[in-house]
């Protein structure tokens, strides 16, 4: 597919639909990494679907921007911003406590705070490697553990949805920490689904394809690294990746938010221990 045929370059391409406004009415959610990119998009989508959302991120200023966006579409009561480092167990526990205090409980948890330090194996410094494991694995573990504790205590079930990646299914070149941690998240969801099923808690993963809009992972340096990897110019990177999808469609944060909102709803009540791939058909066409 040529770059011109891909819908991301088509200014008339329709935006993703908004979720039904009552889909998650009465539900309380907590989203990590809510200050940017997919975490922000998912938090906004859940709020548009009627949920109240605790926004967790290490970046307070970014959280303010997400909170303001949600206040505009769903009202100021729809969210609560909590600054916390997802790798710090005390801070994570504190964030959940604040969410439960504010909303009277918790029904949905979406760990999304993640990083993607990209280096070839022989050049990979151990610092960024360890940081990726801490944020992408320990951070997801701490959030899921806290969510499970709250949900079991409440006795009304719940849903935990881990934001993994298609790179957890099909390895990206020169991206081993990301590949390993995203595959790890998918397998964590499967094991936790077995453990938490008896309590009525569903645990699933979503595996988005590349989502450029609003993402700080897709910063200028990362795009340059991808361009070098593929032997193309930086401005060709987005069309290149869109061209790898069967649909030739640029995935928006709202697309992933819609999948998460549906998966969190009772329409998906039989789904647990699964990975829902939302990549516009990239992994399947290989
Ligand atoms: N953008 C993509 O193409 C893509 C595709 C598939 C999956 N994902 C996944 O989506 C998630 C978000 O990716 P993104 O591209 O939107 O990234 P992003 O960098 O735009 O957002 C990540 C957010 O996580 C926060 N964060 C980082 N470390 C933290 C910590 N220790 N504690 C609390 N918050 C922390 C950052 O401040 C930032 O707001 C990641 O888990 C990523 O693997 C992204």
Short mmCIF file of C-alpha atoms and ligand atoms in Angstrom, two decimals:
data_model
loop_
_atom_site.label_atom_id
_atom_site.label_comp_id
_atom_site.label_asym_id
_atom_site.label_seq_id
_atom_site.Cartn_x
_atom_site.Cartn_y
_atom_site.Cartn_z
CA UNK A 1 0.00 0.00 0.00
CA UNK A 2 1.37 3.42 -0.84
CA UNK A 3 1.56 6.16 1.77
CA UNK A 4 -1.10 8.16 -0.09
CA UNK A 5 -3.60 5.31 0.29
CA UNK A 6 -3.25 5.09 4.05
CA UNK A 7 -6.12 6.75 5.88
CA UNK A 8 -3.90 8.66 8.32
CA UNK A 9 -2.93 10.89 5.45
CA UNK A 10 -6.53 11.42 4.47
CA UNK A 11 -7.84 14.53 6.28
CA UNK A 12 -11.41 13.43 5.49
CA UNK A 13 -11.03 10.06 7.26
CA UNK A 14 -13.84 9.81 9.85
CA UNK A 15 -12.79 9.93 13.52
CA UNK A 16 -13.33 6.85 15.70
CA UNK A 17 -16.89 6.68 17.09
CA UNK A 18 -17.51 7.74 20.70
CA UNK A 19 -18.51 4.96 23.12
CA UNK A 20 -22.18 4.80 24.24
CA UNK A 21 -22.40 7.34 27.10
CA UNK A 22 -24.04 4.87 29.52
CA UNK A 23 -21.83 1.86 28.77
CA UNK A 24 -19.91 2.19 32.06
CA UNK A 25 -22.30 4.43 34.00
CA UNK A 26 -21.81 3.92 37.76
CA UNK A 27 -18.39 2.26 37.36
CA UNK A 28 -15.18 3.55 38.95
CA UNK A 29 -11.87 3.10 37.14
CA UNK A 30 -8.17 3.73 37.70
CA UNK A 31 -5.80 4.22 34.76
CA UNK A 32 -2.00 4.46 35.11
CA UNK A 33 0.02 6.46 32.60
CA UNK A 34 -3.06 8.66 32.23
CA UNK A 35 -0.97 11.76 31.57
CA UNK A 36 -0.18 10.96 27.96
CA UNK A 37 -0.87 8.94 24.85
CA UNK A 38 -2.81 5.73 25.23
CA UNK A 39 -3.34 6.08 28.98
CA UNK A 40 -4.84 9.52 28.42
CA UNK A 41 -6.95 8.35 25.50
CA UNK A 42 -8.26 5.38 27.49
CA UNK A 43 -9.03 7.53 30.55
CA UNK A 44 -10.93 10.00 28.37
CA UNK A 45 -12.79 7.17 26.64
CA UNK A 46 -13.84 5.54 29.91
CA UNK A 47 -15.10 8.89 31.19
CA UNK A 48 -17.05 9.43 27.95
CA UNK A 49 -18.57 5.96 28.53
CA UNK A 50 -19.87 7.18 31.91
CA UNK A 51 -17.18 5.91 34.31
CA UNK A 52 -15.46 8.01 36.94
CA UNK A 53 -11.72 7.71 36.47
CA UNK A 54 -8.72 8.07 38.78
CA UNK A 55 -5.85 9.34 36.65
CA UNK A 56 -2.44 8.14 37.84
CA UNK A 57 0.88 9.32 36.45
CA UNK A 58 4.30 10.49 37.60
CA UNK A 59 3.85 13.71 35.59
CA UNK A 60 1.48 16.00 37.47
CA UNK A 61 1.33 18.67 34.77
CA UNK A 62 0.34 16.10 32.17
CA UNK A 63 -2.32 14.75 34.53
CA UNK A 64 -3.75 18.27 34.73
CA UNK A 65 -4.13 18.33 30.95
CA UNK A 66 -5.94 14.98 30.92
CA UNK A 67 -8.15 16.12 33.80
CA UNK A 68 -9.06 19.32 31.97
CA UNK A 69 -9.94 17.39 28.81
CA UNK A 70 -12.18 15.01 30.77
CA UNK A 71 -13.82 17.89 32.64
CA UNK A 72 -14.76 19.43 29.28
CA UNK A 73 -16.50 16.29 27.96
CA UNK A 74 -17.71 14.48 31.09
CA UNK A 75 -17.70 17.10 33.85
CA UNK A 76 -15.26 17.93 36.65
CA UNK A 77 -16.63 15.14 38.93
CA UNK A 78 -15.71 12.47 36.40
CA UNK A 79 -12.05 12.27 37.35
CA UNK A 80 -9.46 12.56 40.07
CA UNK A 81 -5.75 13.14 39.41
CA UNK A 82 -3.19 11.34 41.60
CA UNK A 83 0.54 11.75 41.17
CA UNK A 84 2.27 8.40 41.77
CA UNK A 85 5.23 6.40 40.54
CA UNK A 86 3.87 3.01 39.48
CA UNK A 87 7.08 1.29 40.60
CA UNK A 88 6.65 2.46 44.21
CA UNK A 89 4.37 0.16 46.14
CA UNK A 90 3.48 2.73 48.81
CA UNK A 91 2.56 5.34 46.21
CA UNK A 92 0.49 2.81 44.23
CA UNK A 93 -1.39 1.72 47.35
CA UNK A 94 -1.99 5.40 48.18
CA UNK A 95 -3.39 6.09 44.71
CA UNK A 96 -5.87 3.23 45.01
CA UNK A 97 -6.89 4.42 48.48
CA UNK A 98 -7.59 7.91 47.14
CA UNK A 99 -9.62 6.48 44.25
CA UNK A 100 -11.71 4.27 46.53
CA UNK A 101 -12.27 7.12 48.98
CA UNK A 102 -13.36 9.47 46.18
CA UNK A 103 -15.54 7.04 44.21
CA UNK A 104 -16.72 4.68 46.97
CA UNK A 105 -15.10 1.64 45.30
CA UNK A 106 -13.35 0.39 42.21
CA UNK A 107 -14.59 -1.69 39.27
CA UNK A 108 -11.94 -1.31 36.64
CA UNK A 109 -8.14 -0.99 36.54
CA UNK A 110 -6.11 -0.25 33.42
CA UNK A 111 -2.32 -0.28 33.86
CA UNK A 112 -0.89 1.64 30.89
CA UNK A 113 2.21 3.49 32.19
CA UNK A 114 5.01 2.08 30.07
CA UNK A 115 8.31 2.91 28.37
CA UNK A 116 10.11 1.58 25.29
CA UNK A 117 13.88 2.06 25.41
CA UNK A 118 15.01 0.81 22.00
CA UNK A 119 18.57 -0.43 21.43
CA UNK A 120 20.15 -3.29 19.52
CA UNK A 121 21.05 -6.13 21.89
CA UNK A 122 24.80 -5.54 21.79
CA UNK A 123 24.38 -1.84 22.66
CA UNK A 124 21.58 -2.16 25.24
CA UNK A 125 22.64 -0.44 28.51
CA UNK A 126 21.47 -2.33 31.59
CA UNK A 127 19.97 0.83 33.17
CA UNK A 128 17.17 1.35 30.62
CA UNK A 129 16.70 -2.44 30.45
CA UNK A 130 16.06 -2.61 34.21
CA UNK A 131 13.87 0.51 34.09
CA UNK A 132 11.66 -1.08 31.43
CA UNK A 133 11.22 -4.19 33.57
CA UNK A 134 10.41 -2.04 36.61
CA UNK A 135 7.81 0.15 34.92
CA UNK A 136 6.30 -2.29 32.41
CA UNK A 137 6.25 -5.39 34.64
CA UNK A 138 6.57 -4.37 38.31
CA UNK A 139 4.36 -1.32 37.67
CA UNK A 140 1.63 -3.52 36.13
CA UNK A 141 2.03 -6.07 38.96
CA UNK A 142 1.65 -3.46 41.70
CA UNK A 143 -1.44 -1.91 40.08
CA UNK A 144 -3.09 -5.28 39.43
CA UNK A 145 -2.27 -6.50 42.94
CA UNK A 146 -3.83 -3.44 44.53
CA UNK A 147 -6.87 -3.60 42.24
CA UNK A 148 -7.38 -7.28 43.04
CA UNK A 149 -7.16 -6.60 46.77
CA UNK A 150 -9.80 -3.87 46.56
CA UNK A 151 -12.09 -5.86 44.25
CA UNK A 152 -11.91 -9.05 46.33
CA UNK A 153 -12.70 -7.02 49.45
CA UNK A 154 -15.71 -5.44 47.75
CA UNK A 155 -17.04 -8.82 46.57
CA UNK A 156 -18.66 -7.51 43.39
CA UNK A 157 -16.15 -8.67 40.77
CA UNK A 158 -14.32 -6.30 38.47
CA UNK A 159 -12.16 -6.01 35.41
CA UNK A 160 -8.41 -5.52 34.99
CA UNK A 161 -7.21 -4.69 31.49
CA UNK A 162 -3.45 -4.56 30.86
CA UNK A 163 -2.28 -2.36 28.01
CA UNK A 164 0.25 -4.64 26.32
CA UNK A 165 1.26 -4.33 22.65
CA UNK A 166 1.37 -6.25 19.42
CA UNK A 167 5.13 -6.34 20.15
CA UNK A 168 4.22 -8.79 22.92
CA UNK A 169 3.03 -11.16 20.20
CA UNK A 170 5.40 -10.42 17.37
CA UNK A 171 8.86 -9.13 18.31
CA UNK A 172 9.95 -5.68 17.11
CA UNK A 173 13.53 -5.42 15.89
CA UNK A 174 16.10 -3.95 18.32
CA UNK A 175 13.47 -3.55 21.04
CA UNK A 176 14.11 -6.48 23.36
CA UNK A 177 13.10 -4.93 26.71
CA UNK A 178 9.80 -3.82 25.18
CA UNK A 179 9.18 -7.16 23.48
CA UNK A 180 9.88 -9.10 26.67
CA UNK A 181 7.85 -6.92 29.00
CA UNK A 182 4.85 -6.70 26.66
CA UNK A 183 4.85 -10.49 26.19
CA UNK A 184 5.17 -10.75 29.97
CA UNK A 185 2.10 -8.56 30.50
CA UNK A 186 0.02 -10.79 28.23
CA UNK A 187 1.03 -13.87 30.17
CA UNK A 188 0.44 -12.13 33.50
CA UNK A 189 -3.14 -11.46 32.38
CA UNK A 190 -3.66 -15.16 31.65
CA UNK A 191 -2.36 -16.29 35.05
CA UNK A 192 -4.24 -13.62 36.97
CA UNK A 193 -7.45 -14.50 35.11
CA UNK A 194 -7.17 -18.05 36.49
CA UNK A 195 -6.51 -16.77 40.01
CA UNK A 196 -9.17 -14.10 40.11
CA UNK A 197 -11.96 -15.78 38.13
CA UNK A 198 -13.54 -17.30 41.26
CA UNK A 199 -13.94 -13.74 42.62
CA UNK A 200 -15.68 -12.66 39.40
CA UNK A 201 -12.73 -10.52 38.36
CA UNK A 202 -11.89 -10.67 34.65
CA UNK A 203 -8.32 -10.02 33.56
CA UNK A 204 -7.47 -9.37 29.93
CA UNK A 205 -4.81 -7.65 27.86
CA UNK A 206 -5.19 -5.39 24.85
CA UNK A 207 -2.43 -5.44 22.24
CA UNK A 208 -2.58 -2.22 20.23
CA UNK A 209 -0.60 -1.67 17.08
CA UNK A 210 1.38 1.54 16.65
CA UNK A 211 -0.46 4.59 17.98
CA UNK A 212 1.33 7.81 17.16
CA UNK A 213 -1.13 10.51 18.23
CA UNK A 214 -0.24 12.00 21.61
CA UNK A 215 2.42 9.36 22.36
CA UNK A 216 5.68 10.40 24.01
CA UNK A 217 7.15 6.98 23.20
CA UNK A 218 6.90 8.04 19.54
CA UNK A 219 9.13 11.06 20.17
CA UNK A 220 11.49 12.52 17.60
CA UNK A 221 14.44 10.37 18.70
CA UNK A 222 12.39 7.14 18.64
CA UNK A 223 11.10 7.98 15.17
CA UNK A 224 14.69 8.59 14.00
CA UNK A 225 15.74 5.22 15.48
CA UNK A 226 12.86 3.50 13.63
CA UNK A 227 13.80 5.29 10.42
CA UNK A 228 17.42 4.04 10.71
CA UNK A 229 16.16 0.52 11.47
CA UNK A 230 14.00 0.52 8.33
CA UNK A 231 16.36 2.48 6.06
CA UNK A 232 13.78 5.24 5.48
CA UNK A 233 13.48 8.95 6.27
CA UNK A 234 11.90 10.02 9.61
CA UNK A 235 8.91 11.60 7.81
CA UNK A 236 8.25 8.25 6.13
CA UNK A 237 7.99 6.34 9.42
CA UNK A 238 4.27 6.84 10.17
CA UNK A 239 3.10 6.06 6.61
CA UNK A 240 5.46 3.08 6.59
CA UNK A 241 3.95 1.59 9.75
CA UNK A 242 0.39 2.37 8.69
CA UNK A 243 1.17 0.64 5.40
CA UNK A 244 2.00 -2.56 7.33
CA UNK A 245 -1.62 -2.88 8.51
CA UNK A 246 -4.23 -4.83 6.56
CA UNK A 247 -6.70 -1.94 6.89
CA UNK A 248 -4.19 0.79 6.01
CA UNK A 249 -5.61 2.63 8.99
CA UNK A 250 -3.80 4.81 11.51
CA UNK A 251 -4.93 3.63 14.94
CA UNK A 252 -6.07 6.44 17.22
CA UNK A 253 -6.00 6.41 21.04
CA UNK A 254 -9.82 6.58 20.84
CA UNK A 255 -9.86 3.27 18.92
CA UNK A 256 -8.00 1.55 21.74
CA UNK A 257 -10.18 3.31 24.35
CA UNK A 258 -13.28 1.91 22.63
CA UNK A 259 -11.91 -1.64 22.83
CA UNK A 260 -11.04 -1.16 26.51
CA UNK A 261 -14.49 0.30 27.29
CA UNK A 262 -16.22 -2.61 25.57
CA UNK A 263 -13.96 -5.16 27.27
CA UNK A 264 -14.70 -3.52 30.64
CA UNK A 265 -18.45 -3.66 30.05
CA UNK A 266 -20.86 -6.52 30.68
CA UNK A 267 -20.99 -7.11 26.92
CA UNK A 268 -17.64 -8.85 27.43
CA UNK A 269 -18.62 -10.72 30.61
CA UNK A 270 -17.51 -14.09 29.22
CA UNK A 271 -14.07 -12.84 28.21
CA UNK A 272 -11.14 -13.39 30.56
CA UNK A 273 -7.51 -14.44 30.17
CA UNK A 274 -7.50 -13.18 26.57
CA UNK A 275 -5.49 -10.75 24.52
CA UNK A 276 -7.53 -8.52 22.24
CA UNK A 277 -5.36 -7.33 19.36
CA UNK A 278 -6.33 -3.88 18.09
CA UNK A 279 -3.69 -3.27 15.44
CA UNK A 280 -5.74 -2.71 12.26
CA UNK A 281 -4.48 -6.10 11.07
CA UNK A 282 -0.71 -5.97 11.39
CA UNK A 283 0.23 -9.09 13.30
CA UNK A 284 -2.27 -11.29 11.48
CA UNK A 285 -1.03 -10.46 8.00
CA UNK A 286 2.56 -11.60 8.65
N1 LIG B 1 2.01 4.30 21.37
C1 LIG B 1 2.05 3.07 20.84
O1 LIG B 1 2.32 2.87 19.66
C2 LIG B 1 1.70 1.89 21.70
C3 LIG B 1 1.32 0.70 21.08
C4 LIG B 1 1.00 -0.41 21.85
C5 LIG B 1 1.04 -0.31 23.23
N2 LIG B 1 1.41 0.85 23.81
C6 LIG B 1 1.46 0.89 25.28
O2 LIG B 1 0.66 1.94 25.76
C7 LIG B 1 1.23 2.47 26.95
C8 LIG B 1 1.41 3.98 26.78
O3 LIG B 1 2.22 4.22 25.64
P1 LIG B 1 2.29 5.69 25.00
O4 LIG B 1 2.89 5.54 23.68
O5 LIG B 1 0.98 6.33 25.14
O6 LIG B 1 3.39 6.35 25.99
P2 LIG B 1 3.55 7.81 26.58
O7 LIG B 1 5.00 7.95 26.88
O8 LIG B 1 2.91 8.83 25.72
O9 LIG B 1 2.74 7.73 27.96
C9 LIG B 1 3.24 7.00 29.04
C10 LIG B 1 2.85 7.70 30.34
O10 LIG B 1 3.34 6.88 31.41
C11 LIG B 1 3.87 7.77 32.41
N3 LIG B 1 4.87 7.06 33.21
C12 LIG B 1 6.10 6.64 32.81
N4 LIG B 1 6.73 6.10 33.84
C13 LIG B 1 5.91 6.18 34.91
C14 LIG B 1 6.03 5.79 36.27
N5 LIG B 1 7.12 5.21 36.74
N6 LIG B 1 4.97 6.00 37.08
C15 LIG B 1 3.85 6.60 36.61
N7 LIG B 1 3.69 7.00 35.35
C16 LIG B 1 4.71 6.79 34.51
C17 LIG B 1 4.48 8.92 31.62
O11 LIG B 1 4.63 10.08 32.43
C18 LIG B 1 3.47 9.10 30.50
O12 LIG B 1 2.47 10.03 30.85
C19 LIG B 1 2.55 1.72 27.18
O13 LIG B 1 2.35 0.69 28.09
C20 LIG B 1 2.85 1.16 25.81
O14 LIG B 1 3.60 -0.03 25.86
C21 LIG B 1 1.73 1.96 23.08
#
